[in-house]
XYZ file of C-alpha atoms in Angstrom:
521
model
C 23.949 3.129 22.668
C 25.598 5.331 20.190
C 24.991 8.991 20.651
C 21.384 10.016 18.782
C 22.139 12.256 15.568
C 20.235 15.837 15.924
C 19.284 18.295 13.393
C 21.718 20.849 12.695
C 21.389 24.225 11.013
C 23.385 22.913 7.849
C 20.108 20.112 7.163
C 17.750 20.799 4.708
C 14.393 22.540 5.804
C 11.869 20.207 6.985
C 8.031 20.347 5.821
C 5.594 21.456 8.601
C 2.406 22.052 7.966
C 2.958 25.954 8.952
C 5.172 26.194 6.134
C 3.297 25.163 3.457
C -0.019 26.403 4.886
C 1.701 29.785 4.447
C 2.770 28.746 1.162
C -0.586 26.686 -0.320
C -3.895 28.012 1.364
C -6.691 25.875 -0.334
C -10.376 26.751 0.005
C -12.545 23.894 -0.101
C -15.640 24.250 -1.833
C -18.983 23.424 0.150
C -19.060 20.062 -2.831
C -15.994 19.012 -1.632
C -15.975 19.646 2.161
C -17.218 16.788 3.956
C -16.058 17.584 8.030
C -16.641 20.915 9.197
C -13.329 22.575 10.208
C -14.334 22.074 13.993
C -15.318 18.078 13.530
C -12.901 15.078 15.017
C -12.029 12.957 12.281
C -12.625 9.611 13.134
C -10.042 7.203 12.034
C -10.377 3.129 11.639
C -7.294 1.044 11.764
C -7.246 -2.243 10.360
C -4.842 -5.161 11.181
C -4.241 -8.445 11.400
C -1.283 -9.837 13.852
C -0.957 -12.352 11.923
C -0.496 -10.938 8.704
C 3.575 -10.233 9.281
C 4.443 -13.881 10.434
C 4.106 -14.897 6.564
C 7.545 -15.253 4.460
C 8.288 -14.680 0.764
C 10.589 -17.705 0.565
C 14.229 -17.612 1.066
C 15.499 -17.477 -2.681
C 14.809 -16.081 -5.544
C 15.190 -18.670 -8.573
C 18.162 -18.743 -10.382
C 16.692 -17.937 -13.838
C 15.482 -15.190 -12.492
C 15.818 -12.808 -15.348
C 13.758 -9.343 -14.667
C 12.258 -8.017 -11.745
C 12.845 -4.343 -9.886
C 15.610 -3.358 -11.945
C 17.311 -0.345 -9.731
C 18.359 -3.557 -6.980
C 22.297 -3.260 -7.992
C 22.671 -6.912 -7.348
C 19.779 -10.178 -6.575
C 19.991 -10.567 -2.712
C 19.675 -13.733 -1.633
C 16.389 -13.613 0.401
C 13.440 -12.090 -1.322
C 13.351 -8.064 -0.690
C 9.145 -7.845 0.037
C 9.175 -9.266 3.733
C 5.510 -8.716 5.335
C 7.162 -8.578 8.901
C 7.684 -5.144 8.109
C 3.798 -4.955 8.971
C 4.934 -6.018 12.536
C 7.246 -3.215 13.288
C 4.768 -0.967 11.928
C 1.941 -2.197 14.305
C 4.586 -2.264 17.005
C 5.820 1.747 16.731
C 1.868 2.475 16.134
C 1.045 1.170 20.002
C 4.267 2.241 21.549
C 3.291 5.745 20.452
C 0.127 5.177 21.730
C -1.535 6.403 18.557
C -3.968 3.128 19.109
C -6.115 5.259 21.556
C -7.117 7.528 18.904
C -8.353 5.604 16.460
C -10.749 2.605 16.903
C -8.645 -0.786 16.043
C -10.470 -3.482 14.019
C -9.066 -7.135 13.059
C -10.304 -7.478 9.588
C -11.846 -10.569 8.331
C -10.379 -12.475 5.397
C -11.711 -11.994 2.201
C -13.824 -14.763 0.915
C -13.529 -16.666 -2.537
C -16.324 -14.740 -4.239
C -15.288 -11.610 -2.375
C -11.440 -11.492 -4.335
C -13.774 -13.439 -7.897
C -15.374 -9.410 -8.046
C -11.751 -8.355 -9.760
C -9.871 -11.948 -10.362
C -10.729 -14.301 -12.941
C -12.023 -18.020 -11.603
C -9.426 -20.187 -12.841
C -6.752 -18.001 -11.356
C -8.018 -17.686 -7.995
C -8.503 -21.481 -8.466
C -4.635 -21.847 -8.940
C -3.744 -19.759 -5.835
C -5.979 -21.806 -3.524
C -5.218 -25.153 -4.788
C -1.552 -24.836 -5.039
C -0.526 -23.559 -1.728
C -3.446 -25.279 0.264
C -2.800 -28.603 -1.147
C -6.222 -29.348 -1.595
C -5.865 -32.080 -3.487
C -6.235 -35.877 -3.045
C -3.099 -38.387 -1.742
C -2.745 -39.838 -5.588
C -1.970 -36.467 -7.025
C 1.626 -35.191 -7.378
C 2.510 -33.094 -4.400
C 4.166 -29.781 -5.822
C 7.846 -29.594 -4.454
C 10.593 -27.734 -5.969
C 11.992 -30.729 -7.589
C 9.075 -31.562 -10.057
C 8.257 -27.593 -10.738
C 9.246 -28.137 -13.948
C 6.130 -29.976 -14.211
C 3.567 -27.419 -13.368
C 5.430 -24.585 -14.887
C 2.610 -24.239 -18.111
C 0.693 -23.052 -15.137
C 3.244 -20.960 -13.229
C 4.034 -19.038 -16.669
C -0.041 -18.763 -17.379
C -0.153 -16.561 -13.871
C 3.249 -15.433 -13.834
C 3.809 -16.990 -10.527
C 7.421 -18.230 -9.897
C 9.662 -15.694 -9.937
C 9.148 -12.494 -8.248
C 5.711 -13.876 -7.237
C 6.981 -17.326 -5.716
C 4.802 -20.091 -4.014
C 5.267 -19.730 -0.583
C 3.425 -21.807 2.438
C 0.372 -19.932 3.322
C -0.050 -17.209 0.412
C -3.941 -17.769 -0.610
C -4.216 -17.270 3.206
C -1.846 -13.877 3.462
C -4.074 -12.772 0.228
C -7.583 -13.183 1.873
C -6.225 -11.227 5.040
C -4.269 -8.137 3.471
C -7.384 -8.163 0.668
C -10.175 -8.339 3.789
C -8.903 -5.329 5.719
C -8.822 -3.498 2.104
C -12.652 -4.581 1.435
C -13.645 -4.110 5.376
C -11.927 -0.715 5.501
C -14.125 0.300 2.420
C -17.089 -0.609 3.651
C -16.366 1.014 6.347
C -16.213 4.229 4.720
C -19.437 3.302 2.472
C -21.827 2.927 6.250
C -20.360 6.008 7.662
C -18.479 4.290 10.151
C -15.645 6.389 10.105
C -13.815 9.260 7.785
C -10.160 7.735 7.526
C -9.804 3.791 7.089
C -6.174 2.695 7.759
C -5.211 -0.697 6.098
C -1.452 -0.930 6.170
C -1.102 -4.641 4.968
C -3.116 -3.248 1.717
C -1.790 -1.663 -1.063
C -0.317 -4.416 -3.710
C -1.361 -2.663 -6.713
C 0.544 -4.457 -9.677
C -1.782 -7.838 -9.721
C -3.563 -7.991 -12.475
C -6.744 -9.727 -13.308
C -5.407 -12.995 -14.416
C -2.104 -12.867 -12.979
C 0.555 -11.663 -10.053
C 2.661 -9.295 -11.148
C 5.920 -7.280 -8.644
C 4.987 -9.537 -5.100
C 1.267 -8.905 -5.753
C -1.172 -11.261 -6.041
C -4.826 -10.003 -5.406
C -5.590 -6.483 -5.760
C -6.627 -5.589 -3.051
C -7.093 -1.719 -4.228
C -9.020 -2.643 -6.943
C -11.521 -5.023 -4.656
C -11.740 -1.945 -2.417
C -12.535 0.367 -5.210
C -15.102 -1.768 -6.430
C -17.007 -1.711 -2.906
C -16.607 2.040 -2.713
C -18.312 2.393 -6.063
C -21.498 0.733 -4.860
C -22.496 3.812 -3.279
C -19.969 6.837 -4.240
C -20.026 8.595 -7.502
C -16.349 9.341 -8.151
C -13.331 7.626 -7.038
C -10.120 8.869 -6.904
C -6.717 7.056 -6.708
C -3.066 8.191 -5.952
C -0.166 6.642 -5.906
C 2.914 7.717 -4.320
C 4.617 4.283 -4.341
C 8.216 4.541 -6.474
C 6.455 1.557 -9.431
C 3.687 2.211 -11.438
C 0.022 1.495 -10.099
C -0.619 -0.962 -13.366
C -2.761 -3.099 -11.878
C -5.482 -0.332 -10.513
C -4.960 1.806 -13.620
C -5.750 -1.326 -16.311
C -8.805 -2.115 -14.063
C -9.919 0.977 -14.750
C -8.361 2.335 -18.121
C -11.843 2.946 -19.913
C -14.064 4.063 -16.636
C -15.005 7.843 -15.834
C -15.489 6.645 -12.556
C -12.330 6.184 -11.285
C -8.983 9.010 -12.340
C -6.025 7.260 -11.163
C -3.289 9.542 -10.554
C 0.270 7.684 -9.949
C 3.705 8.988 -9.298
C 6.567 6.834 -9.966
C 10.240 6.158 -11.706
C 9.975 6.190 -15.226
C 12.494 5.538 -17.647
C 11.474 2.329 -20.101
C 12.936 -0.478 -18.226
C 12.248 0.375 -14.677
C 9.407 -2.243 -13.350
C 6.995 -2.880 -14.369
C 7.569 -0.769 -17.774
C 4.521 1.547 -17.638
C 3.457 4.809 -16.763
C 4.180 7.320 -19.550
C 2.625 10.688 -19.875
C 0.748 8.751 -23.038
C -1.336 6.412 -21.001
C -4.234 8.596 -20.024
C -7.282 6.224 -20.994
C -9.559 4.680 -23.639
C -12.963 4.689 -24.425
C -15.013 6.214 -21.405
C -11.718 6.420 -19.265
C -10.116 8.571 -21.513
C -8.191 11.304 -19.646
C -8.988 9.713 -16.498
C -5.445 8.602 -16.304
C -3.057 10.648 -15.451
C 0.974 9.176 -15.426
C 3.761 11.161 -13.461
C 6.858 9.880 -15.067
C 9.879 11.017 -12.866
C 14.291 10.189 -12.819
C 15.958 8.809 -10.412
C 17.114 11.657 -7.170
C 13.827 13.732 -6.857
C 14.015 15.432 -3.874
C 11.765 16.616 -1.034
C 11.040 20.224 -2.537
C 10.743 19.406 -5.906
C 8.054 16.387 -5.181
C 6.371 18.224 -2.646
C 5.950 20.772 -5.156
C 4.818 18.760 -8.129
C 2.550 16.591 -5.834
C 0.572 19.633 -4.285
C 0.123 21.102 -7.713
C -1.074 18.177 -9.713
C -3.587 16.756 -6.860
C -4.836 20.346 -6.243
C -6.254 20.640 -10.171
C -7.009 16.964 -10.002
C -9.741 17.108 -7.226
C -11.198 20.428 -8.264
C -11.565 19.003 -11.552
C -12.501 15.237 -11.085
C -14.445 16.480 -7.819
C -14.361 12.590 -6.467
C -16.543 11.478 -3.452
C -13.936 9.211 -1.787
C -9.814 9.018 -1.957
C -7.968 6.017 -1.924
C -4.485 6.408 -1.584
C -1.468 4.184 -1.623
C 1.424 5.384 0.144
C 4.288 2.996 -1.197
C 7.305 3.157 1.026
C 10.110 2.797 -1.446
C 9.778 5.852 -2.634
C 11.806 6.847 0.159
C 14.984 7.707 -0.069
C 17.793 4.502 0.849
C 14.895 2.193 -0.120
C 16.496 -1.295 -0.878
C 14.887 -1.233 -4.939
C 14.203 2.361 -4.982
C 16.005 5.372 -6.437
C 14.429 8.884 -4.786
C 15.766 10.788 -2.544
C 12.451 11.387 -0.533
C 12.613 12.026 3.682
C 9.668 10.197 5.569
C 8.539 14.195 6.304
C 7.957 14.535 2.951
C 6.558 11.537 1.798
C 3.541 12.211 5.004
C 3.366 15.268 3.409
C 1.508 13.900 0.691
C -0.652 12.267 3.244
C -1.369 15.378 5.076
C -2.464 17.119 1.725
C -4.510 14.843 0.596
C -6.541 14.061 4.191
C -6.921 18.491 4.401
C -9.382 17.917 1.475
C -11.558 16.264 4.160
C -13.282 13.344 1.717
C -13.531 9.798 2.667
C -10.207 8.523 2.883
C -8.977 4.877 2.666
C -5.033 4.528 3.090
C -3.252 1.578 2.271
C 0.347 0.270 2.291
C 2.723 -0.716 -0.685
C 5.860 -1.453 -1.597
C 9.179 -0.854 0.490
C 11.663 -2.905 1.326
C 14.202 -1.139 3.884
C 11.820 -2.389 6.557
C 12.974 -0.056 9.295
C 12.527 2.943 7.570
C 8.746 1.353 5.480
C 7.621 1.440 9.810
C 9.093 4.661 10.883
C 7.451 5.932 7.565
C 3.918 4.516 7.811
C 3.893 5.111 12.012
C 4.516 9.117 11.015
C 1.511 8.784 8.783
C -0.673 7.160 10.744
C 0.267 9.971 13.531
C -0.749 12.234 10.795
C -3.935 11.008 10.295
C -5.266 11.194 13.556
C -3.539 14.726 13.877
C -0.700 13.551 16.706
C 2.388 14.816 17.235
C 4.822 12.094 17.994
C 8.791 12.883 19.027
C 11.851 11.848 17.065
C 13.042 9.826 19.530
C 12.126 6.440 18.924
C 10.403 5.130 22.458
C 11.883 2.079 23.634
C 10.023 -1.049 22.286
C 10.705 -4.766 21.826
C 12.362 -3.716 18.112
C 14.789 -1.454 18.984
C 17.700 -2.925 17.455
C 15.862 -2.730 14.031
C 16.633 0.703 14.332
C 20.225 1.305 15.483
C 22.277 3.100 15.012
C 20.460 6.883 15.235
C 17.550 5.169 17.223
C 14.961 8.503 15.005
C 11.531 8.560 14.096
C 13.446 10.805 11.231
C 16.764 9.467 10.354
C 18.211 11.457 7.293
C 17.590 9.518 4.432
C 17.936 12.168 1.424
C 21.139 12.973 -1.154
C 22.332 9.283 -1.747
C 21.161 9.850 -5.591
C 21.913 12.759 -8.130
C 18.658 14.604 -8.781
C 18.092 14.034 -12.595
C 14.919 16.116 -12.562
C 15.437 19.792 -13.039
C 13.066 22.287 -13.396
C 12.287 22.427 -17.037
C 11.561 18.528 -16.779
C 9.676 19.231 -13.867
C 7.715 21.957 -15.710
C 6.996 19.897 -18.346
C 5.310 17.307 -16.756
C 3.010 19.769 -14.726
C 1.945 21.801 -17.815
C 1.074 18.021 -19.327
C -0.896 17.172 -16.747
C -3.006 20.199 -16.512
C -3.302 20.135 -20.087
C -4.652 16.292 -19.707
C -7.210 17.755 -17.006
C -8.569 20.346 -19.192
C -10.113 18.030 -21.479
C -12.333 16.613 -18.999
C -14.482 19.476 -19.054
C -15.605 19.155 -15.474
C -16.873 15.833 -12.859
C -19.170 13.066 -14.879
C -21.986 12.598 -13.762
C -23.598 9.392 -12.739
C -26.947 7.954 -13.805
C -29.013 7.171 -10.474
C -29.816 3.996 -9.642
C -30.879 1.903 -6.889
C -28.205 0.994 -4.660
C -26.882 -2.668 -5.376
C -28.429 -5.452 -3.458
C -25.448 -6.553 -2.529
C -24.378 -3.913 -0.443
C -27.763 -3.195 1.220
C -27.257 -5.644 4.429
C -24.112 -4.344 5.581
C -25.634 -0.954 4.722
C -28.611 -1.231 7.082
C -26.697 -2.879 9.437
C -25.000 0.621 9.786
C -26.405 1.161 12.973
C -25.560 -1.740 14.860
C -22.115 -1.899 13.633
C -21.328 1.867 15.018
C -23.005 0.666 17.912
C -20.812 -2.374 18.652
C -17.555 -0.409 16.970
C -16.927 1.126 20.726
C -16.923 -2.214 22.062
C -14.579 -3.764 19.947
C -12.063 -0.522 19.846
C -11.636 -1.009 23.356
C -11.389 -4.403 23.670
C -8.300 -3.894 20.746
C -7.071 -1.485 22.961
C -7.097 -2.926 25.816
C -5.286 -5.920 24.166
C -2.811 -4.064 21.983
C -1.960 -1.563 25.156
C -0.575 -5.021 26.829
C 1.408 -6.129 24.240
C 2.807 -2.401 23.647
C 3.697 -2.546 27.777
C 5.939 -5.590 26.895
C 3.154 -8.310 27.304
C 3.991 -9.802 24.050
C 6.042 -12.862 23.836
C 8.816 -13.202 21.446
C 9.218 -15.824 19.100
C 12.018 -17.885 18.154
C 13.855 -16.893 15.229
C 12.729 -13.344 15.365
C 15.626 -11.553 16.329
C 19.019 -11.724 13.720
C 22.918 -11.073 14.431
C 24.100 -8.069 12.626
C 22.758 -4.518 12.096
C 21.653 -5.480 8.568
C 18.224 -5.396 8.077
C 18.439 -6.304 4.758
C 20.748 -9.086 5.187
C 19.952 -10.719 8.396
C 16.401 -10.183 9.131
C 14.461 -13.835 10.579
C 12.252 -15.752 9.622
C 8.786 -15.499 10.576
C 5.740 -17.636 10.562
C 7.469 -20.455 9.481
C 5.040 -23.246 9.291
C 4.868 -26.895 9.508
C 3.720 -29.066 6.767
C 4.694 -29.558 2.466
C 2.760 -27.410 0.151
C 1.008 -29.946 -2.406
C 0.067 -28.832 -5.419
C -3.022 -30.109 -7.207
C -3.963 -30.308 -11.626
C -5.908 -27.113 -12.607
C -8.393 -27.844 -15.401
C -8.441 -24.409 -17.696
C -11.442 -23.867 -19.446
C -10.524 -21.843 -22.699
């Protein structure tokens, strides 16, 4: 094993939480504090084992003509690979940060469940096409009649960097049911932080998938946490634009979505400026952070802190969702920022300090060593653990040769093209924005929907039976984090490449069959 690199006095400073305690003391207001300072915080983690055996397909198409445009080149397999949800799950247990939290295996989200958000005839599509539900006379879809079907593929945008792959409506209803569980969650009191890292695919839009996304799972879990809490607000630290959640809720004063992300015109998926800030009801309620390629730890850390500070004392939400995108990190295989995985839980240790509701979700990232040593740190972060550098030894090691870190330095590939008169700017904007809103709406009371009252009354039982089931996970997850776990063929690759060589998983049996959508107009 090659000797383990160490920090040395000529790295850049790292961000603790004494340091920026010293330098950012907030005082929480008695509307905003929901734990007192002395109270555990009770964390849920959702997860499905299954969800990282499913595979994007091995190719993109070869008219593929836009997508994430920093990539320097198309690779040849597709970049979003959910087995990154795997090594996440993996470092998670090995650092034992399983025994303090309660573990959950979320249930897939039904048909009407993901019809809340979605449109019917698109939901339609995605079931029909990938389960093959669809009588023997019907033409089976295959890639050599797509040309067939593709009115329908360019009606929901599927095909290119959304491609049909064997089991997708499935991989939808899972990462979308530990979004929607983890909500509810939150809504019965179960717990105060909900952990869903399969969640967090925030460019689908209603009718169509849009950058790997194909249910919103953030807007679905939105919509539940609006049954019973006032305010919402969403952040969005992921590298791309949160268009999806911010057209779901352009014209709401319900939801502020904040989002911080690469902004330049052409960079996917083409939104975000300053200008977008809302229509109708939802004007000002969305607020853009358009930043250039390089940004480094200090100056985000900076910018963040400042801009979610006003935010919350102004919106005053009830609950938090926040999506911690992984390619905002610096080396990210489509990103362009210049971000260390210290900083980027930074932003997740600010935002949790505010002590509201929390749900956390996953995102984009596609250097899939660095997206699990990234969302492991913030997990650790959420249920206040200190975890070392050094990596323990797990079933996964070679994914993380050659430094073998929890921390490996990942910061000064890029120029940093925001200086401090940009960066000025764009704060004095954004506190400008906030100053129209003239303090929190208010909401009309109302009976709570009926729709959420069962789950609500059955409160009691759930807490009741949610010690139960955290130690069975436990006790199951603590074998397969001793080396109980058996290894699967094709999961290990030759090389040191993540993003060359990385396996197949989940590979199933059987041809996808495609069946004729009707479309009423």
């Amino acid at each position: 094993m090659p000797p383990r690199r160490t920090q040395s006095d000529n790295d850049p400073p790292t961000f603790t939480s004494d340091q920026y305690s010293a330098k950012h003391t907030k005082l929480n207001s008695p509307s905003t504090v929901r734990l007192a300072a002395h109270s555990k915080t009770r964390v849920a983690y959702f997860h499905d084992e299954e969800v990282g055996n499913f595979h994007y397909g091995e190719q993109l198409p070869q008219h593929h003509t836009f997508s994430y445009q920093c990539s320097l080149n198309l690779q040849e397999r597709h970049p979003m690979k959910p087995h990154r949800l795997t090594l996440t799950n993996h470092l998670v247990l090995t650092y034992d940060l399983h025994q303090k939290m309660e573990i959950f295996q979320p249930r897939k989200a039904t048909e009407q469940e993901i019809l809340d958000f979605h449109a019917a005839d698109y939901v339609d599509f995605l079931k029909r096409c990938v389960l093959g539900e669809q009588p023997s006379h019907h033409e089976n879809f295959t890639p050599d009649n797509v040309s067939n079907f593709s009115k329908f593929f360019q009606r929901f945008n599927v095909g290119d960097d959304c491609p049909i792959f064997d089991g997708m409506y499935e991989f939808c209803q899972i990462y979308a049911g530990g979004t929607i569980d983890a909500a509810r969650k939150l809504v019965s009191n179960g717990a105060d932080i909900c952990v869903n890292w399969s969640g967090g695919l925030h460019h689908a839009k209603r009718c169509e998938a849009s950058g790997f996304c194909y249910v919103n799972d953030i807007v679905l879990g939105i919509l539940n946490l609006l049954r019973y809490y006032p305010r919402v607000l969403y952040v969005d630290i992921d590298i791309h634009h949160g268009d999806g959640v911010q057209e779901a809720f352009y014209t709401t004063d319900r939801v502020m979505t904040v989002s911080f992300h690469k902004y330049n015109g052409d960079f996917f998926p083409g939104t975000g400026n300053m200008d977008e800030i809302g229509s109708a009801l939802g004007k000002y309620y969305s607020v853009n952070v358009p930043l250039r390629d390089g940004i480094d730890d200090v100056s985000y850390v900076d910018l963040f802190q400042s801009i979610m500070k006003a935010t919350i004392d102004t919106f005053c939400p009830s609950a938090i969702v926040l999506q911690c995108g992984a390619d905002s990190l610096g080396c990210d295989r489509l990103g362009c920022f210049n971000l260390s995985i210290e900083a980027h839980g930074e932003c997740v240790r600010f935002i949790k300090e505010f002590k509201l509701p929390l749900l956390v979700v996953g995102g984009g990232g596609y250097t899939i060593r660095n997206v699990a040593r990234c969302w492991t740190y913030e997990t650790s972060i959420v249920v206040d653990s200190d975890i070392p550098n050094d990596l323990p030894k797990n079933q996964y090691m070679e994914y993380f040769a050659p430094d073998y870190l929890l921390h490996p330095h990942l910061s000064g590939r890029l120029e940093n093209q925001n200086d401090k008169a940009y960066l000025k700017k764009i704060r004095e904007r954004v506190l400008e924005q906030l100053r129209y809103l003239q303090g929190a709406p208010s909401v009309q009371m109302q009976e709570i929907p009926p729709d959420i009252l069962g789950f609500l009354e059955d409160g009691e039982e759930e807490q009741r039976n949610a010690a139960e089931d955290s130690e069975r996970g436990k006790e199951t997850r603590g074998r397969e984090a001793e080396g109980g776990r058996v290894e699967k063929e094709g999961e290990w690759f030759d090389g040191d490449d993540d993003n060359e060589g990385e396996a197949r998983d989940g590979e199933r049996e059987g041809e996808m069959e495609f069946m004729d959508i009707e479309v009423q107009i």
